[in-house]
């Protein structure tokens, strides 16, 4: 089960893997809305403000959530405590450089608009409840493996994630997360490469990156209940994430800044 942080993490992929407390006795549903600041494209040196929206919930022991433009479903029923296994399908939509207006940078725009990528696959992992601070904190590790089925970059993405979250009270919750993204050659060349024809139109040098670890990410979340408690009612959330592009990905002439920042604030209602 994953934290809903809305469109804020659209460029970060499946970042947050820590679930917030939910009512262990039955079904639940959360909807969140807010605003986010995200890079204009992957590797941009400026951000833009976008709407943030997300859902998460549980129905008949099946948990689901959205993280940015990613949907996760966990088919393994959660235990009241101890170890939990995570297993289920995952689907992600990559919108990187699909809009010339958002991209804005003339040289990057000259590289050409990229079609929307649709990546589908599976998420598998394990979590432990009651680790350090209380019987309710949680440590999780999972790996999401997806492949583009829209033939945009036609390659694999592997995302290992380690996260920890703990309630500070019945009304406050904090979490931290570390993750990385390994991408195939097709992804690298689609979003970070510069072909000869693109070089002539953009003025950027030809660049042919290889597959490998694209980035590492570190994020934090805070959630405070405004009515009721964290399992029911209205709450305020704030999220921040730092990402650093690695190796060929950071050296690409299509990258203006290998350090990427994003964040989101908003309200969520759980019932």
PDB file of N, CA, C and O in Angstrom, residues 157-224:
ATOM      1  N   UNK A 157      12.178  -0.718 -16.956  1.00  0.00           N
ATOM      2  CA  UNK A 157      12.511   0.151 -15.829  1.00  0.00           C
ATOM      3  C   UNK A 157      12.409  -0.685 -14.558  1.00  0.00           C
ATOM      4  O   UNK A 157      11.400  -1.346 -14.316  1.00  0.00           O
ATOM      5  N   UNK A 158      13.458  -0.657 -13.748  1.00  0.00           N
ATOM      6  CA  UNK A 158      13.480  -1.386 -12.485  1.00  0.00           C
ATOM      7  C   UNK A 158      13.700  -0.378 -11.360  1.00  0.00           C
ATOM      8  O   UNK A 158      14.674   0.383 -11.386  1.00  0.00           O
ATOM      9  N   UNK A 159      12.790  -0.376 -10.368  1.00  0.00           N
ATOM     10  CA  UNK A 159      12.842   0.619  -9.297  1.00  0.00           C
ATOM     11  C   UNK A 159      12.854  -0.048  -7.931  1.00  0.00           C
ATOM     12  O   UNK A 159      11.805  -0.448  -7.411  1.00  0.00           O
ATOM     13  N   UNK A 160      14.021  -0.194  -7.296  1.00  0.00           N
ATOM     14  CA  UNK A 160      14.073  -0.658  -5.904  1.00  0.00           C
ATOM     15  C   UNK A 160      13.802   0.515  -4.961  1.00  0.00           C
ATOM     16  O   UNK A 160      14.269   1.636  -5.204  1.00  0.00           O
ATOM     17  N   UNK A 161      13.054   0.248  -3.893  1.00  0.00           N
ATOM     18  CA  UNK A 161      12.653   1.305  -2.972  1.00  0.00           C
ATOM     19  C   UNK A 161      12.741   0.820  -1.526  1.00  0.00           C
ATOM     20  O   UNK A 161      12.279  -0.272  -1.201  1.00  0.00           O
ATOM     21  N   UNK A 162      13.323   1.649  -0.671  1.00  0.00           N
ATOM     22  CA  UNK A 162      13.372   1.389   0.769  1.00  0.00           C
ATOM     23  C   UNK A 162      12.712   2.560   1.476  1.00  0.00           C
ATOM     24  O   UNK A 162      13.058   3.716   1.222  1.00  0.00           O
ATOM     25  N   UNK A 163      11.746   2.274   2.353  1.00  0.00           N
ATOM     26  CA  UNK A 163      11.025   3.361   3.016  1.00  0.00           C
ATOM     27  C   UNK A 163      10.755   3.036   4.473  1.00  0.00           C
ATOM     28  O   UNK A 163      10.700   1.867   4.882  1.00  0.00           O
ATOM     29  N   UNK A 164      10.583   4.094   5.247  1.00  0.00           N
ATOM     30  CA  UNK A 164      10.244   3.961   6.672  1.00  0.00           C
ATOM     31  C   UNK A 164       9.263   5.058   7.046  1.00  0.00           C
ATOM     32  O   UNK A 164       9.439   6.230   6.656  1.00  0.00           O
ATOM     33  N   UNK A 165       8.222   4.696   7.778  1.00  0.00           N
ATOM     34  CA  UNK A 165       7.252   5.680   8.234  1.00  0.00           C
ATOM     35  C   UNK A 165       6.767   5.357   9.631  1.00  0.00           C
ATOM     36  O   UNK A 165       6.723   4.183  10.033  1.00  0.00           O
ATOM     37  N   UNK A 166       6.415   6.393  10.362  1.00  0.00           N
ATOM     38  CA  UNK A 166       5.936   6.181  11.720  1.00  0.00           C
ATOM     39  C   UNK A 166       4.914   7.237  12.110  1.00  0.00           C
ATOM     40  O   UNK A 166       5.070   8.420  11.781  1.00  0.00           O
ATOM     41  N   UNK A 167       3.845   6.842  12.807  1.00  0.00           N
ATOM     42  CA  UNK A 167       2.947   7.842  13.386  1.00  0.00           C
ATOM     43  C   UNK A 167       3.590   8.466  14.617  1.00  0.00           C
ATOM     44  O   UNK A 167       4.201   7.770  15.433  1.00  0.00           O
ATOM     45  N   UNK A 168       3.482   9.789  14.732  1.00  0.00           N
ATOM     46  CA  UNK A 168       3.958  10.483  15.927  1.00  0.00           C
ATOM     47  C   UNK A 168       2.866  10.543  16.982  1.00  0.00           C
ATOM     48  O   UNK A 168       3.143  10.721  18.164  1.00  0.00           O
ATOM     49  N   UNK A 169       1.628  10.414  16.517  1.00  0.00           N
ATOM     50  CA  UNK A 169       0.447  10.381  17.379  1.00  0.00           C
ATOM     51  C   UNK A 169      -0.697   9.891  16.505  1.00  0.00           C
ATOM     52  O   UNK A 169      -0.473   9.485  15.355  1.00  0.00           O
ATOM     53  N   UNK A 170      -1.920   9.941  17.007  1.00  0.00           N
ATOM     54  CA  UNK A 170      -3.064   9.561  16.184  1.00  0.00           C
ATOM     55  C   UNK A 170      -3.361  10.607  15.120  1.00  0.00           C
ATOM     56  O   UNK A 170      -4.160  10.380  14.217  1.00  0.00           O
ATOM     57  N   UNK A 171      -2.689  11.773  15.196  1.00  0.00           N
ATOM     58  CA  UNK A 171      -2.955  12.868  14.273  1.00  0.00           C
ATOM     59  C   UNK A 171      -1.760  13.283  13.421  1.00  0.00           C
ATOM     60  O   UNK A 171      -1.885  14.187  12.587  1.00  0.00           O
ATOM     61  N   UNK A 172      -0.599  12.685  13.608  1.00  0.00           N
ATOM     62  CA  UNK A 172       0.593  13.101  12.866  1.00  0.00           C
ATOM     63  C   UNK A 172       1.407  11.888  12.422  1.00  0.00           C
ATOM     64  O   UNK A 172       1.544  10.910  13.172  1.00  0.00           O
ATOM     65  N   UNK A 173       1.952  11.985  11.214  1.00  0.00           N
ATOM     66  CA  UNK A 173       2.689  10.882  10.612  1.00  0.00           C
ATOM     67  C   UNK A 173       3.833  11.448   9.780  1.00  0.00           C
ATOM     68  O   UNK A 173       3.677  12.474   9.098  1.00  0.00           O
ATOM     69  N   UNK A 174       5.003  10.804   9.823  1.00  0.00           N
ATOM     70  CA  UNK A 174       6.142  11.209   9.007  1.00  0.00           C
ATOM     71  C   UNK A 174       6.753   9.987   8.341  1.00  0.00           C
ATOM     72  O   UNK A 174       6.664   8.863   8.865  1.00  0.00           O
ATOM     73  N   UNK A 175       7.356  10.203   7.181  1.00  0.00           N
ATOM     74  CA  UNK A 175       7.990   9.104   6.477  1.00  0.00           C
ATOM     75  C   UNK A 175       9.178   9.581   5.664  1.00  0.00           C
ATOM     76  O   UNK A 175       9.261  10.752   5.274  1.00  0.00           O
ATOM     77  N   UNK A 176      10.115   8.678   5.423  1.00  0.00           N
ATOM     78  CA  UNK A 176      11.272   8.947   4.568  1.00  0.00           C
ATOM     79  C   UNK A 176      11.425   7.793   3.582  1.00  0.00           C
ATOM     80  O   UNK A 176      10.963   6.679   3.839  1.00  0.00           O
ATOM     81  N   UNK A 177      12.065   8.084   2.462  1.00  0.00           N
ATOM     82  CA  UNK A 177      12.191   7.059   1.427  1.00  0.00           C
ATOM     83  C   UNK A 177      13.450   7.276   0.603  1.00  0.00           C
ATOM     84  O   UNK A 177      13.867   8.412   0.379  1.00  0.00           O
ATOM     85  N   UNK A 178      14.046   6.161   0.170  1.00  0.00           N
ATOM     86  CA  UNK A 178      15.177   6.196  -0.753  1.00  0.00           C
ATOM     87  C   UNK A 178      14.872   5.227  -1.887  1.00  0.00           C
ATOM     88  O   UNK A 178      14.370   4.121  -1.654  1.00  0.00           O
ATOM     89  N   UNK A 179      15.154   5.640  -3.114  1.00  0.00           N
ATOM     90  CA  UNK A 179      14.879   4.775  -4.254  1.00  0.00           C
ATOM     91  C   UNK A 179      15.866   5.071  -5.377  1.00  0.00           C
ATOM     92  O   UNK A 179      16.616   6.047  -5.330  1.00  0.00           O
ATOM     93  N   UNK A 180      15.849   4.222  -6.389  1.00  0.00           N
ATOM     94  CA  UNK A 180      16.683   4.402  -7.575  1.00  0.00           C
ATOM     95  C   UNK A 180      15.911   3.871  -8.770  1.00  0.00           C
ATOM     96  O   UNK A 180      14.954   3.101  -8.624  1.00  0.00           O
ATOM     97  N   UNK A 181      16.324   4.284  -9.969  1.00  0.00           N
ATOM     98  CA  UNK A 181      15.699   3.801 -11.194  1.00  0.00           C
ATOM     99  C   UNK A 181      16.756   3.291 -12.164  1.00  0.00           C
ATOM    100  O   UNK A 181      17.663   4.041 -12.554  1.00  0.00           O
ATOM    101  N   UNK A 182      16.642   2.021 -12.515  1.00  0.00           N
ATOM    102  CA  UNK A 182      17.487   1.435 -13.556  1.00  0.00           C
ATOM    103  C   UNK A 182      16.668   1.389 -14.841  1.00  0.00           C
ATOM    104  O   UNK A 182      15.533   0.883 -14.844  1.00  0.00           O
ATOM    105  N   UNK A 183      17.213   1.925 -15.931  1.00  0.00           N
ATOM    106  CA  UNK A 183      16.453   1.984 -17.182  1.00  0.00           C
ATOM    107  C   UNK A 183      17.231   1.338 -18.318  1.00  0.00           C
ATOM    108  O   UNK A 183      18.461   1.271 -18.306  1.00  0.00           O
ATOM    109  N   UNK A 184      16.477   0.867 -19.303  1.00  0.00           N
ATOM    110  CA  UNK A 184      17.084   0.232 -20.465  1.00  0.00           C
ATOM    111  C   UNK A 184      17.625   1.227 -21.468  1.00  0.00           C
ATOM    112  O   UNK A 184      17.435   2.445 -21.362  1.00  0.00           O
ATOM    113  N   UNK A 185      18.275   0.705 -22.495  1.00  0.00           N
ATOM    114  CA  UNK A 185      18.919   1.538 -23.512  1.00  0.00           C
ATOM    115  C   UNK A 185      17.900   2.402 -24.263  1.00  0.00           C
ATOM    116  O   UNK A 185      18.170   3.559 -24.590  1.00  0.00           O
ATOM    117  N   UNK A 186      16.725   1.850 -24.512  1.00  0.00           N
ATOM    118  CA  UNK A 186      15.705   2.607 -25.227  1.00  0.00           C
ATOM    119  C   UNK A 186      15.262   3.841 -24.462  1.00  0.00           C
ATOM    120  O   UNK A 186      15.086   4.919 -25.046  1.00  0.00           O
ATOM    121  N   UNK A 187      15.059   3.698 -23.149  1.00  0.00           N
ATOM    122  CA  UNK A 187      14.690   4.843 -22.317  1.00  0.00           C
ATOM    123  C   UNK A 187      15.799   5.881 -22.334  1.00  0.00           C
ATOM    124  O   UNK A 187      15.557   7.082 -22.506  1.00  0.00           O
ATOM    125  N   UNK A 188      17.035   5.423 -22.161  1.00  0.00           N
ATOM    126  CA  UNK A 188      18.177   6.338 -22.108  1.00  0.00           C
ATOM    127  C   UNK A 188      18.284   7.161 -23.389  1.00  0.00           C
ATOM    128  O   UNK A 188      18.472   8.385 -23.347  1.00  0.00           O
ATOM    129  N   UNK A 189      18.146   6.510 -24.541  1.00  0.00           N
ATOM    130  CA  UNK A 189      18.329   7.220 -25.811  1.00  0.00           C
ATOM    131  C   UNK A 189      17.123   8.096 -26.156  1.00  0.00           C
ATOM    132  O   UNK A 189      17.280   9.139 -26.793  1.00  0.00           O
ATOM    133  N   UNK A 190      15.917   7.679 -25.723  1.00  0.00           N
ATOM    134  CA  UNK A 190      14.720   8.468 -26.012  1.00  0.00           C
ATOM    135  C   UNK A 190      14.722   9.786 -25.263  1.00  0.00           C
ATOM    136  O   UNK A 190      14.435  10.851 -25.834  1.00  0.00           O
ATOM    137  N   UNK A 191      15.060   9.758 -23.973  1.00  0.00           N
ATOM    138  CA  UNK A 191      14.930  10.948 -23.134  1.00  0.00           C
ATOM    139  C   UNK A 191      16.251  11.687 -22.897  1.00  0.00           C
ATOM    140  O   UNK A 191      16.234  12.865 -22.530  1.00  0.00           O
ATOM    141  N   UNK A 192      17.372  11.010 -23.101  1.00  0.00           N
ATOM    142  CA  UNK A 192      18.661  11.642 -22.799  1.00  0.00           C
ATOM    143  C   UNK A 192      19.621  11.649 -23.986  1.00  0.00           C
ATOM    144  O   UNK A 192      20.667  12.281 -23.916  1.00  0.00           O
ATOM    145  N   UNK A 193      19.294  10.962 -25.051  1.00  0.00           N
ATOM    146  CA  UNK A 193      20.151  10.929 -26.215  1.00  0.00           C
ATOM    147  C   UNK A 193      19.890  12.091 -27.162  1.00  0.00           C
ATOM    148  O   UNK A 193      18.837  12.734 -27.137  1.00  0.00           O
ATOM    149  N   UNK A 194      20.880  12.365 -28.014  1.00  0.00           N
ATOM    150  CA  UNK A 194      20.749  13.366 -29.081  1.00  0.00           C
ATOM    151  C   UNK A 194      21.244  12.719 -30.370  1.00  0.00           C
ATOM    152  O   UNK A 194      22.440  12.457 -30.534  1.00  0.00           O
ATOM    153  N   UNK A 195      20.313  12.430 -31.284  1.00  0.00           N
ATOM    154  CA  UNK A 195      20.668  11.831 -32.569  1.00  0.00           C
ATOM    155  C   UNK A 195      21.239  12.901 -33.508  1.00  0.00           C
ATOM    156  O   UNK A 195      21.030  14.104 -33.285  1.00  0.00           O
ATOM    157  N   UNK A 196      21.955  12.494 -34.566  1.00  0.00           N
ATOM    158  CA  UNK A 196      22.541  13.480 -35.496  1.00  0.00           C
ATOM    159  C   UNK A 196      21.528  14.476 -36.034  1.00  0.00           C
ATOM    160  O   UNK A 196      21.818  15.680 -36.112  1.00  0.00           O
ATOM    161  N   UNK A 197      20.322  14.015 -36.420  1.00  0.00           N
ATOM    162  CA  UNK A 197      19.328  14.938 -36.955  1.00  0.00           C
ATOM    163  C   UNK A 197      18.843  15.901 -35.872  1.00  0.00           C
ATOM    164  O   UNK A 197      18.570  17.072 -36.139  1.00  0.00           O
ATOM    165  N   UNK A 198      18.760  15.418 -34.632  1.00  0.00           N
ATOM    166  CA  UNK A 198      18.370  16.299 -33.526  1.00  0.00           C
ATOM    167  C   UNK A 198      19.473  17.301 -33.220  1.00  0.00           C
ATOM    168  O   UNK A 198      19.192  18.446 -32.845  1.00  0.00           O
ATOM    169  N   UNK A 199      20.712  16.886 -33.387  1.00  0.00           N
ATOM    170  CA  UNK A 199      21.832  17.793 -33.154  1.00  0.00           C
ATOM    171  C   UNK A 199      21.800  18.963 -34.136  1.00  0.00           C
ATOM    172  O   UNK A 199      22.056  20.119 -33.764  1.00  0.00           O
ATOM    173  N   UNK A 200      21.452  18.666 -35.366  1.00  0.00           N
ATOM    174  CA  UNK A 200      21.433  19.720 -36.381  1.00  0.00           C
ATOM    175  C   UNK A 200      20.306  20.720 -36.148  1.00  0.00           C
ATOM    176  O   UNK A 200      20.441  21.897 -36.492  1.00  0.00           O
ATOM    177  N   UNK A 201      19.198  20.277 -35.571  1.00  0.00           N
ATOM    178  CA  UNK A 201      18.066  21.189 -35.335  1.00  0.00           C
ATOM    179  C   UNK A 201      18.158  21.920 -34.003  1.00  0.00           C
ATOM    180  O   UNK A 201      17.616  23.016 -33.852  1.00  0.00           O
ATOM    181  N   UNK A 202      18.851  21.321 -33.036  1.00  0.00           N
ATOM    182  CA  UNK A 202      18.893  21.906 -31.689  1.00  0.00           C
ATOM    183  C   UNK A 202      20.201  22.615 -31.365  1.00  0.00           C
ATOM    184  O   UNK A 202      20.243  23.462 -30.466  1.00  0.00           O
ATOM    185  N   UNK A 203      21.275  22.249 -32.050  1.00  0.00           N
ATOM    186  CA  UNK A 203      22.583  22.799 -31.721  1.00  0.00           C
ATOM    187  C   UNK A 203      23.281  22.056 -30.606  1.00  0.00           C
ATOM    188  O   UNK A 203      24.418  22.401 -30.237  1.00  0.00           O
ATOM    189  N   UNK A 204      22.660  21.015 -30.072  1.00  0.00           N
ATOM    190  CA  UNK A 204      23.281  20.196 -29.029  1.00  0.00           C
ATOM    191  C   UNK A 204      24.158  19.128 -29.669  1.00  0.00           C
ATOM    192  O   UNK A 204      23.860  18.646 -30.766  1.00  0.00           O
ATOM    193  N   UNK A 205      25.239  18.728 -29.015  1.00  0.00           N
ATOM    194  CA  UNK A 205      26.115  17.706 -29.595  1.00  0.00           C
ATOM    195  C   UNK A 205      25.456  16.333 -29.610  1.00  0.00           C
ATOM    196  O   UNK A 205      24.593  16.033 -28.781  1.00  0.00           O
ATOM    197  N   UNK A 206      25.849  15.504 -30.548  1.00  0.00           N
ATOM    198  CA  UNK A 206      25.354  14.132 -30.606  1.00  0.00           C
ATOM    199  C   UNK A 206      25.752  13.396 -29.336  1.00  0.00           C
ATOM    200  O   UNK A 206      26.890  13.527 -28.852  1.00  0.00           O
ATOM    201  N   UNK A 207      24.819  12.630 -28.794  1.00  0.00           N
ATOM    202  CA  UNK A 207      25.083  11.930 -27.539  1.00  0.00           C
ATOM    203  C   UNK A 207      24.295  10.627 -27.538  1.00  0.00           C
ATOM    204  O   UNK A 207      23.095  10.626 -27.805  1.00  0.00           O
ATOM    205  N   UNK A 208      24.977   9.522 -27.243  1.00  0.00           N
ATOM    206  CA  UNK A 208      24.338   8.201 -27.242  1.00  0.00           C
ATOM    207  C   UNK A 208      24.567   7.522 -25.893  1.00  0.00           C
ATOM    208  O   UNK A 208      25.592   6.853 -25.692  1.00  0.00           O
ATOM    209  N   UNK A 209      23.655   7.684 -24.942  1.00  0.00           N
ATOM    210  CA  UNK A 209      23.830   7.081 -23.616  1.00  0.00           C
ATOM    211  C   UNK A 209      23.496   5.598 -23.630  1.00  0.00           C
ATOM    212  O   UNK A 209      22.781   5.099 -24.505  1.00  0.00           O
ATOM    213  N   UNK A 210      24.019   4.892 -22.650  1.00  0.00           N
ATOM    214  CA  UNK A 210      23.734   3.470 -22.499  1.00  0.00           C
ATOM    215  C   UNK A 210      22.774   3.226 -21.346  1.00  0.00           C
ATOM    216  O   UNK A 210      22.414   4.135 -20.605  1.00  0.00           O
ATOM    217  N   UNK A 211      22.362   1.992 -21.196  1.00  0.00           N
ATOM    218  CA  UNK A 211      21.474   1.616 -20.105  1.00  0.00           C
ATOM    219  C   UNK A 211      22.213   1.691 -18.776  1.00  0.00           C
ATOM    220  O   UNK A 211      23.451   1.679 -18.729  1.00  0.00           O
ATOM    221  N   UNK A 212      21.475   1.758 -17.676  1.00  0.00           N
ATOM    222  CA  UNK A 212      22.089   1.799 -16.363  1.00  0.00           C
ATOM    223  C   UNK A 212      21.204   2.492 -15.348  1.00  0.00           C
ATOM    224  O   UNK A 212      20.029   2.784 -15.605  1.00  0.00           O
ATOM    225  N   UNK A 213      21.754   2.771 -14.174  1.00  0.00           N
ATOM    226  CA  UNK A 213      21.001   3.474 -13.138  1.00  0.00           C
ATOM    227  C   UNK A 213      20.891   4.948 -13.514  1.00  0.00           C
ATOM    228  O   UNK A 213      21.881   5.646 -13.640  1.00  0.00           O
ATOM    229  N   UNK A 214      19.665   5.379 -13.704  1.00  0.00           N
ATOM    230  CA  UNK A 214      19.395   6.748 -14.147  1.00  0.00           C
ATOM    231  C   UNK A 214      19.519   7.757 -13.023  1.00  0.00           C
ATOM    232  O   UNK A 214      20.044   8.854 -13.211  1.00  0.00           O
ATOM    233  N   UNK A 215      18.991   7.420 -11.836  1.00  0.00           N
ATOM    234  CA  UNK A 215      18.976   8.391 -10.746  1.00  0.00           C
ATOM    235  C   UNK A 215      18.846   7.707  -9.396  1.00  0.00           C
ATOM    236  O   UNK A 215      18.548   6.513  -9.300  1.00  0.00           O
ATOM    237  N   UNK A 216      19.119   8.482  -8.359  1.00  0.00           N
ATOM    238  CA  UNK A 216      18.814   8.095  -6.979  1.00  0.00           C
ATOM    239  C   UNK A 216      17.931   9.186  -6.397  1.00  0.00           C
ATOM    240  O   UNK A 216      18.030  10.363  -6.771  1.00  0.00           O
ATOM    241  N   UNK A 217      17.036   8.788  -5.477  1.00  0.00           N
ATOM    242  CA  UNK A 217      16.036   9.706  -4.951  1.00  0.00           C
ATOM    243  C   UNK A 217      15.947   9.607  -3.441  1.00  0.00           C
ATOM    244  O   UNK A 217      16.078   8.523  -2.871  1.00  0.00           O
ATOM    245  N   UNK A 218      15.710  10.739  -2.804  1.00  0.00           N
ATOM    246  CA  UNK A 218      15.495  10.788  -1.369  1.00  0.00           C
ATOM    247  C   UNK A 218      14.320  11.715  -1.100  1.00  0.00           C
ATOM    248  O   UNK A 218      14.295  12.854  -1.583  1.00  0.00           O
ATOM    249  N   UNK A 219      13.329  11.220  -0.355  1.00  0.00           N
ATOM    250  CA  UNK A 219      12.133  12.015  -0.123  1.00  0.00           C
ATOM    251  C   UNK A 219      11.654  11.948   1.310  1.00  0.00           C
ATOM    252  O   UNK A 219      12.077  11.096   2.097  1.00  0.00           O
ATOM    253  N   UNK A 220      10.737  12.861   1.642  1.00  0.00           N
ATOM    254  CA  UNK A 220      10.152  12.914   2.984  1.00  0.00           C
ATOM    255  C   UNK A 220       8.689  13.327   2.877  1.00  0.00           C
ATOM    256  O   UNK A 220       8.303  14.076   1.972  1.00  0.00           O
ATOM    257  N   UNK A 221       7.906  12.846   3.828  1.00  0.00           N
ATOM    258  CA  UNK A 221       6.471  13.114   3.869  1.00  0.00           C
ATOM    259  C   UNK A 221       6.045  13.467   5.284  1.00  0.00           C
ATOM    260  O   UNK A 221       6.541  12.888   6.260  1.00  0.00           O
ATOM    261  N   UNK A 222       5.140  14.419   5.410  1.00  0.00           N
ATOM    262  CA  UNK A 222       4.491  14.727   6.690  1.00  0.00           C
ATOM    263  C   UNK A 222       2.988  14.807   6.448  1.00  0.00           C
ATOM    264  O   UNK A 222       2.544  15.375   5.453  1.00  0.00           O
ATOM    265  N   UNK A 223       2.215  14.234   7.361  1.00  0.00           N
ATOM    266  CA  UNK A 223       0.757  14.209   7.244  1.00  0.00           C
ATOM    267  C   UNK A 223       0.170  14.517   8.615  1.00  0.00           C
ATOM    268  O   UNK A 223       0.521  13.867   9.598  1.00  0.00           O
ATOM    269  N   UNK A 224      -0.694  15.536   8.688  1.00  0.00           N
ATOM    270  CA  UNK A 224      -1.278  15.963   9.961  1.00  0.00           C
ATOM    271  C   UNK A 224      -2.791  15.997   9.829  1.00  0.00           C
ATOM    272  O   UNK A 224      -3.338  16.621   8.901  1.00  0.00           O
TER     273      UNK A 224
END
